[in-house]
Short mmCIF file of C-alpha atoms and ligand atoms in Angstrom, two decimals:
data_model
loop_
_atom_site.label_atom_id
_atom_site.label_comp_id
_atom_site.label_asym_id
_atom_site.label_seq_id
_atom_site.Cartn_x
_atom_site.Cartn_y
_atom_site.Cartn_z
CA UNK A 1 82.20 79.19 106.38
CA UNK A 2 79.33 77.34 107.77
CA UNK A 3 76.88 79.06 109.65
CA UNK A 4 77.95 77.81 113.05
CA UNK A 5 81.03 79.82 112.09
CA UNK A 6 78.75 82.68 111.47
CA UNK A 7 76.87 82.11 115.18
CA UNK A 8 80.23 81.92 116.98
CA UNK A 9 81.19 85.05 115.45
CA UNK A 10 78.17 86.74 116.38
CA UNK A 11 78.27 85.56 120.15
CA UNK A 12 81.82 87.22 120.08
CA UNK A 13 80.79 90.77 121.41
CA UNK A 14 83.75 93.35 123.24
CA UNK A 15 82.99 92.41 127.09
CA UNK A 16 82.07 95.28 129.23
CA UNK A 17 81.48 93.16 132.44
CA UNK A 18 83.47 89.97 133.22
CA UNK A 19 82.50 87.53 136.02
CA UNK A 20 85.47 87.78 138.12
CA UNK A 21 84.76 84.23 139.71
CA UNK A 22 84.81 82.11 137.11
CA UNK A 23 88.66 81.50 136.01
CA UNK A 24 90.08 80.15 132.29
CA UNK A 25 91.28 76.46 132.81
CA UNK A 26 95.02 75.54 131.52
CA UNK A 27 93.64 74.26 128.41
CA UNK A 28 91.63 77.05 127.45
CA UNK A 29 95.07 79.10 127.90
CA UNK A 30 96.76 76.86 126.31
CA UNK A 31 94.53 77.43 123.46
CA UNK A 32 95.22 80.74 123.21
CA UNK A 33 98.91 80.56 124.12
CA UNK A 34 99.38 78.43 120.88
CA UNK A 35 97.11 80.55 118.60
CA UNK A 36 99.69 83.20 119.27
CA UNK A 37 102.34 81.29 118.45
CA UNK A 38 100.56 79.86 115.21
CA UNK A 39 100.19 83.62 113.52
CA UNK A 40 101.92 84.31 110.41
CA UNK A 41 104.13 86.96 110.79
CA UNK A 42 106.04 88.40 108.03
CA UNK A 43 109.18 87.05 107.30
CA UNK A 44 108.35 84.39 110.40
CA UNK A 45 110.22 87.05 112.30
CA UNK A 46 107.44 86.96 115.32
CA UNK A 47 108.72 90.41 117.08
CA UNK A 48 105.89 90.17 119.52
CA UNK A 49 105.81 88.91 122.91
CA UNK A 50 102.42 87.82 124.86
CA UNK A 51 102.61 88.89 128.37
CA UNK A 52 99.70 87.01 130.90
CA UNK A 53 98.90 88.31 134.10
CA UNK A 54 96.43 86.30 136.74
CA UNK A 55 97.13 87.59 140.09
CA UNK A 56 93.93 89.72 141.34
CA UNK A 57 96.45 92.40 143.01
CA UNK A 58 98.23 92.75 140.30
CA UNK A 59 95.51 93.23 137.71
CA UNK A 60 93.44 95.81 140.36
CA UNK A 61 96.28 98.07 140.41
CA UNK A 62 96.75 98.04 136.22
CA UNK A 63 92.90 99.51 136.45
CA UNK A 64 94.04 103.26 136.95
CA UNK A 65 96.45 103.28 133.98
CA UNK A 66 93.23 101.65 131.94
CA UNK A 67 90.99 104.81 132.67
CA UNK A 68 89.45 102.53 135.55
CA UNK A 69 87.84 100.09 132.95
CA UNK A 70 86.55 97.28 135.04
CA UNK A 71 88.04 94.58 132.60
CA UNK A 72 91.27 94.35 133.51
CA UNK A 73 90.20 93.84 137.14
CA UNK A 74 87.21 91.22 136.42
CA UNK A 75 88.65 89.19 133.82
CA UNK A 76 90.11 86.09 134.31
CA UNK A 77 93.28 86.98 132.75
CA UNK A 78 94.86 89.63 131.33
CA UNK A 79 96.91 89.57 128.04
CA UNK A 80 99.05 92.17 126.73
CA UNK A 81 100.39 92.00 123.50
CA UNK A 82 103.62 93.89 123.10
CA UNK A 83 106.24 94.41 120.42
CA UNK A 84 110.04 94.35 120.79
CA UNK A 85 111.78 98.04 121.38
CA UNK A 86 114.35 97.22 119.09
CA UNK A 87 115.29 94.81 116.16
CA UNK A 88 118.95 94.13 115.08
CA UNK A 89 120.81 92.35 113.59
CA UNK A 90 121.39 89.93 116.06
CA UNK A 91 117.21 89.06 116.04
CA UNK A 92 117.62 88.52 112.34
CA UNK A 93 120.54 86.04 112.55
CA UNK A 94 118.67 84.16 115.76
CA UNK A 95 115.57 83.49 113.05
CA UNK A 96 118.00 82.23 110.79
CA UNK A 97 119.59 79.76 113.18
CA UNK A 98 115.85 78.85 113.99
CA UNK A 99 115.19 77.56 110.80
CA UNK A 100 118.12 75.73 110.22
CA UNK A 101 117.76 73.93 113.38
CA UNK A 102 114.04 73.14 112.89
CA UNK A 103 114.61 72.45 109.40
CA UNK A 104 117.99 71.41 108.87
CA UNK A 105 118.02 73.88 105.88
CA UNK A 106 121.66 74.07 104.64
CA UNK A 107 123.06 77.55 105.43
CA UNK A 108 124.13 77.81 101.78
CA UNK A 109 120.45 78.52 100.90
CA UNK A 110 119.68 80.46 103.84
CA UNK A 111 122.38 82.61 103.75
CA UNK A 112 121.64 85.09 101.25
CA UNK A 113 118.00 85.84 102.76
CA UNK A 114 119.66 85.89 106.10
CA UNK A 115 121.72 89.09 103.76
CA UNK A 116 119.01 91.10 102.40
CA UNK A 117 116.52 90.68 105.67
CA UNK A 118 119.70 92.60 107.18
CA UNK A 119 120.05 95.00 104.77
CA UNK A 120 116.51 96.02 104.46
CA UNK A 121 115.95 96.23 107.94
CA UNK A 122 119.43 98.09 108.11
CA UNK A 123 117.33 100.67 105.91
CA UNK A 124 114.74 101.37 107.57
CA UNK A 125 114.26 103.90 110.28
CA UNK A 126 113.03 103.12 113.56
CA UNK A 127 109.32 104.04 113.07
CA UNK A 128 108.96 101.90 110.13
CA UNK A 129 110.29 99.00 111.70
CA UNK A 130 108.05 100.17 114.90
CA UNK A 131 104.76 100.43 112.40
CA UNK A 132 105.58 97.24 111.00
CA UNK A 133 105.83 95.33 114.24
CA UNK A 134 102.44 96.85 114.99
CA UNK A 135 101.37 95.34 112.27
CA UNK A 136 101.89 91.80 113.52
CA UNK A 137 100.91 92.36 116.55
CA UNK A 138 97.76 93.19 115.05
CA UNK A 139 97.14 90.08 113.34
CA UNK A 140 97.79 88.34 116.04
CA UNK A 141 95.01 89.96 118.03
CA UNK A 142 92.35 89.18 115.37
CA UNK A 143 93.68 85.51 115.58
CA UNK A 144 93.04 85.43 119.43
CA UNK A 145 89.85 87.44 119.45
CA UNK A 146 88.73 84.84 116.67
CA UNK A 147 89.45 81.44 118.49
CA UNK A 148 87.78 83.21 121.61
CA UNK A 149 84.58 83.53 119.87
CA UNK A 150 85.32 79.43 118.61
CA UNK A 151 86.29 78.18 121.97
CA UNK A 152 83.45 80.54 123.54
CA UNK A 153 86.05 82.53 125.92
CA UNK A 154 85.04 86.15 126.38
CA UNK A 155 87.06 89.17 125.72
CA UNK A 156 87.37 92.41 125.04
CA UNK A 157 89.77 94.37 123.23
CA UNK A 158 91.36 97.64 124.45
CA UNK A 159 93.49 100.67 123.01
CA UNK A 160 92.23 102.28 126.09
CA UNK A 161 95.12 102.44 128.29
CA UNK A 162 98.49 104.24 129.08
CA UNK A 163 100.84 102.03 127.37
CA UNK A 164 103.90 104.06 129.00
CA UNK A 165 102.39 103.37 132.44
CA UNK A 166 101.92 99.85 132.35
CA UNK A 167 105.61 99.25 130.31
CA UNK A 168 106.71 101.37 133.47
CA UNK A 169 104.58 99.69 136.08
CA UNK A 170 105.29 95.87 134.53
CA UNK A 171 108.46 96.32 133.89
CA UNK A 172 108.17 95.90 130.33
CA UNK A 173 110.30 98.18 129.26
CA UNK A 174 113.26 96.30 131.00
CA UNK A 175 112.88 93.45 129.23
CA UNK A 176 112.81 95.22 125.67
CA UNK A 177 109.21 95.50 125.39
CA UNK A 178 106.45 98.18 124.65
CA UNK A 179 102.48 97.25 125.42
CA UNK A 180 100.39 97.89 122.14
CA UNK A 181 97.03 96.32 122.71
CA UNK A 182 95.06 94.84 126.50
CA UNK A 183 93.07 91.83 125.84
CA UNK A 184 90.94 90.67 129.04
CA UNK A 185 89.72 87.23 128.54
CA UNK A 186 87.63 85.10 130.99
CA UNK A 187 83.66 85.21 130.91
CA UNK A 188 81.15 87.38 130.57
CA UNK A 189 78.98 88.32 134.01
CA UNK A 190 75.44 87.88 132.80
CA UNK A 191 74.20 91.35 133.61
CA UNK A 192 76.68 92.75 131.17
CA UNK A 193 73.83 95.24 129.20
CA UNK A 194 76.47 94.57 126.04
CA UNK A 195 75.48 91.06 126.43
CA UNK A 196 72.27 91.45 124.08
CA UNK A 197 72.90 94.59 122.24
CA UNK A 198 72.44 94.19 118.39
CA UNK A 199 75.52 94.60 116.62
CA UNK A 200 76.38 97.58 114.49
CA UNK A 201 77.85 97.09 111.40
CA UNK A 202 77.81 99.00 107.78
CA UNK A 203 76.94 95.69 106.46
CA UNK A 204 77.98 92.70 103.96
CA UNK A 205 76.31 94.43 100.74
CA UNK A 206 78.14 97.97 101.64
CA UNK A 207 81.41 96.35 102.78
CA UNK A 208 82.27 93.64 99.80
CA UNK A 209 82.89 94.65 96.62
CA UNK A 210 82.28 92.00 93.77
CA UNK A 211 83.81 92.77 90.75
CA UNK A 212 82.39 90.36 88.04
C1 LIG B 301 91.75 97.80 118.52
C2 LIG B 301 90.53 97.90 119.38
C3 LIG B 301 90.55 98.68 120.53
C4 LIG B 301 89.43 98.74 121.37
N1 LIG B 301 89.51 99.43 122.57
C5 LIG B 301 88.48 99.30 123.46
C6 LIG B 301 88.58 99.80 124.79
O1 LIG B 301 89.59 100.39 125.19
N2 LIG B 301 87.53 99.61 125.62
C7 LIG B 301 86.39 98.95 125.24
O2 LIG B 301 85.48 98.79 126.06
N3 LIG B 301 86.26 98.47 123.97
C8 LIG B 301 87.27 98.61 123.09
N4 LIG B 301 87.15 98.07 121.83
C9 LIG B 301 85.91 97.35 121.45
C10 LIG B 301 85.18 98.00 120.27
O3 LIG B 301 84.53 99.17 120.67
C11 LIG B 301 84.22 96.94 119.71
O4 LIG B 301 84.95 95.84 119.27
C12 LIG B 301 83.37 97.50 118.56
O5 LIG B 301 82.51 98.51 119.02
C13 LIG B 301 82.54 96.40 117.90
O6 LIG B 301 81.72 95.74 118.84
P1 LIG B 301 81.80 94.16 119.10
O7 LIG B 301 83.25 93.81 119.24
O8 LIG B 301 81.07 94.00 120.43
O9 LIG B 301 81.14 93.48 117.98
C14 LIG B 301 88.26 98.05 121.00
C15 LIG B 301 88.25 97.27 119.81
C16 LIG B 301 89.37 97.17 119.03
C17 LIG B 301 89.34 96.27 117.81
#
């Protein structure tokens, strides 16, 4: 990593205060839009969905169900990063086709991974296959909150929120999906007090271990 890396990184901080007049432009979303699409997922299976919300109403009424945290008001956008309620067999066999049509990968040598996906996934109980989505999802969101920090976009990411209320209020739960993680993403307002705070961490020597 060069050290410009390293600065970009460090200019990455979780934004308290957003300056609600200065919007993302299409390419900057774009940016981001892509870098979710562009995480590795296991299996390629992607059981995530990225759900982008602009409209000021809309994003000043998601502020109660956020414990009134100003981001999702102030930002720019707001991006919520959901998983799907339910895998089957059906979103197995839809990957499949996906790669043969992308790849033209003759379905004699797909077929049998197409089988045991199935049949592991067939295994496992619904909170495993819930924890694993998770899982992705996860990645994904140190993927965007990287390319922020390279692209210098703000955000800030947030656990802090009813996730039943806003799969309720978004209608996510119609369209098979359950909220997992808010990202806000726009621009910092200058007066943000975050803005020059050090940043706490245990530390490079405490946190790497070399074994020689
Ligand atoms: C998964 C996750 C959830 C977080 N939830 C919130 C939140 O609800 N509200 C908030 O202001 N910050 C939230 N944060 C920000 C963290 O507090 C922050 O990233 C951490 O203190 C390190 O500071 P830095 O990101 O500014 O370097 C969250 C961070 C992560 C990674």
């Amino acid at each position: 990593m060069s050290s410009n890396t390293i600065e970009k990184l460090k200019w990455r901080y979780a934004t308290k205060r957003f300056d609600s007049s200065r919007i993302l432009s299409d390419e900057k979303l774009n940016i981001l839009k892509e870098t979710f699409n562009l995480t590795a997922t296991s299996f390629g299976l992607q059981p995530l969905k990225l759900v982008i919300i602009n409209k000021a109403e809309l994003k000043e009424k998601l502020m109660p169900f956020t414990f009134n945290q100003t981001q999702v008001r102030d930002a720019s956008h707001v991006f919520i990063l959901c998983i799907e309620r339910k895998i089957n067999k059906e979103f197995i066999i839809d990957h499949f086709k996906r790669v043969e049509g992308t790849r033209n990968t003759p379905r004699d040598i797909l077929e049998p991974f197409e089988k045991d996906l199935i049949a592991s996934f067939t295994e496992k109980d619904a909170g495993e296959i819930r924890d694993w989505m998770i899982n992705q999802l996860y990645l994904t969101l140190g993927a965007l909150l990287t390319v922020c920090a390279v692209e210098k976009i703000d955000a800030c990411p947030m656990e802090g929120f009813q996730p039943e209320k806003y799969d309720e209020f978004l209608g996510l739960d119609k369209k098979g999906l359950a909220s997992v993680i808010v990202l806000p993403v726009g621009y910092r307002d200058e007066s943000d007090f975050f803005i020059n705070m050090k940043k706490v961490r245990r530390g490079v020597d405490e946190l790497i271990i070399d074994l020689d």
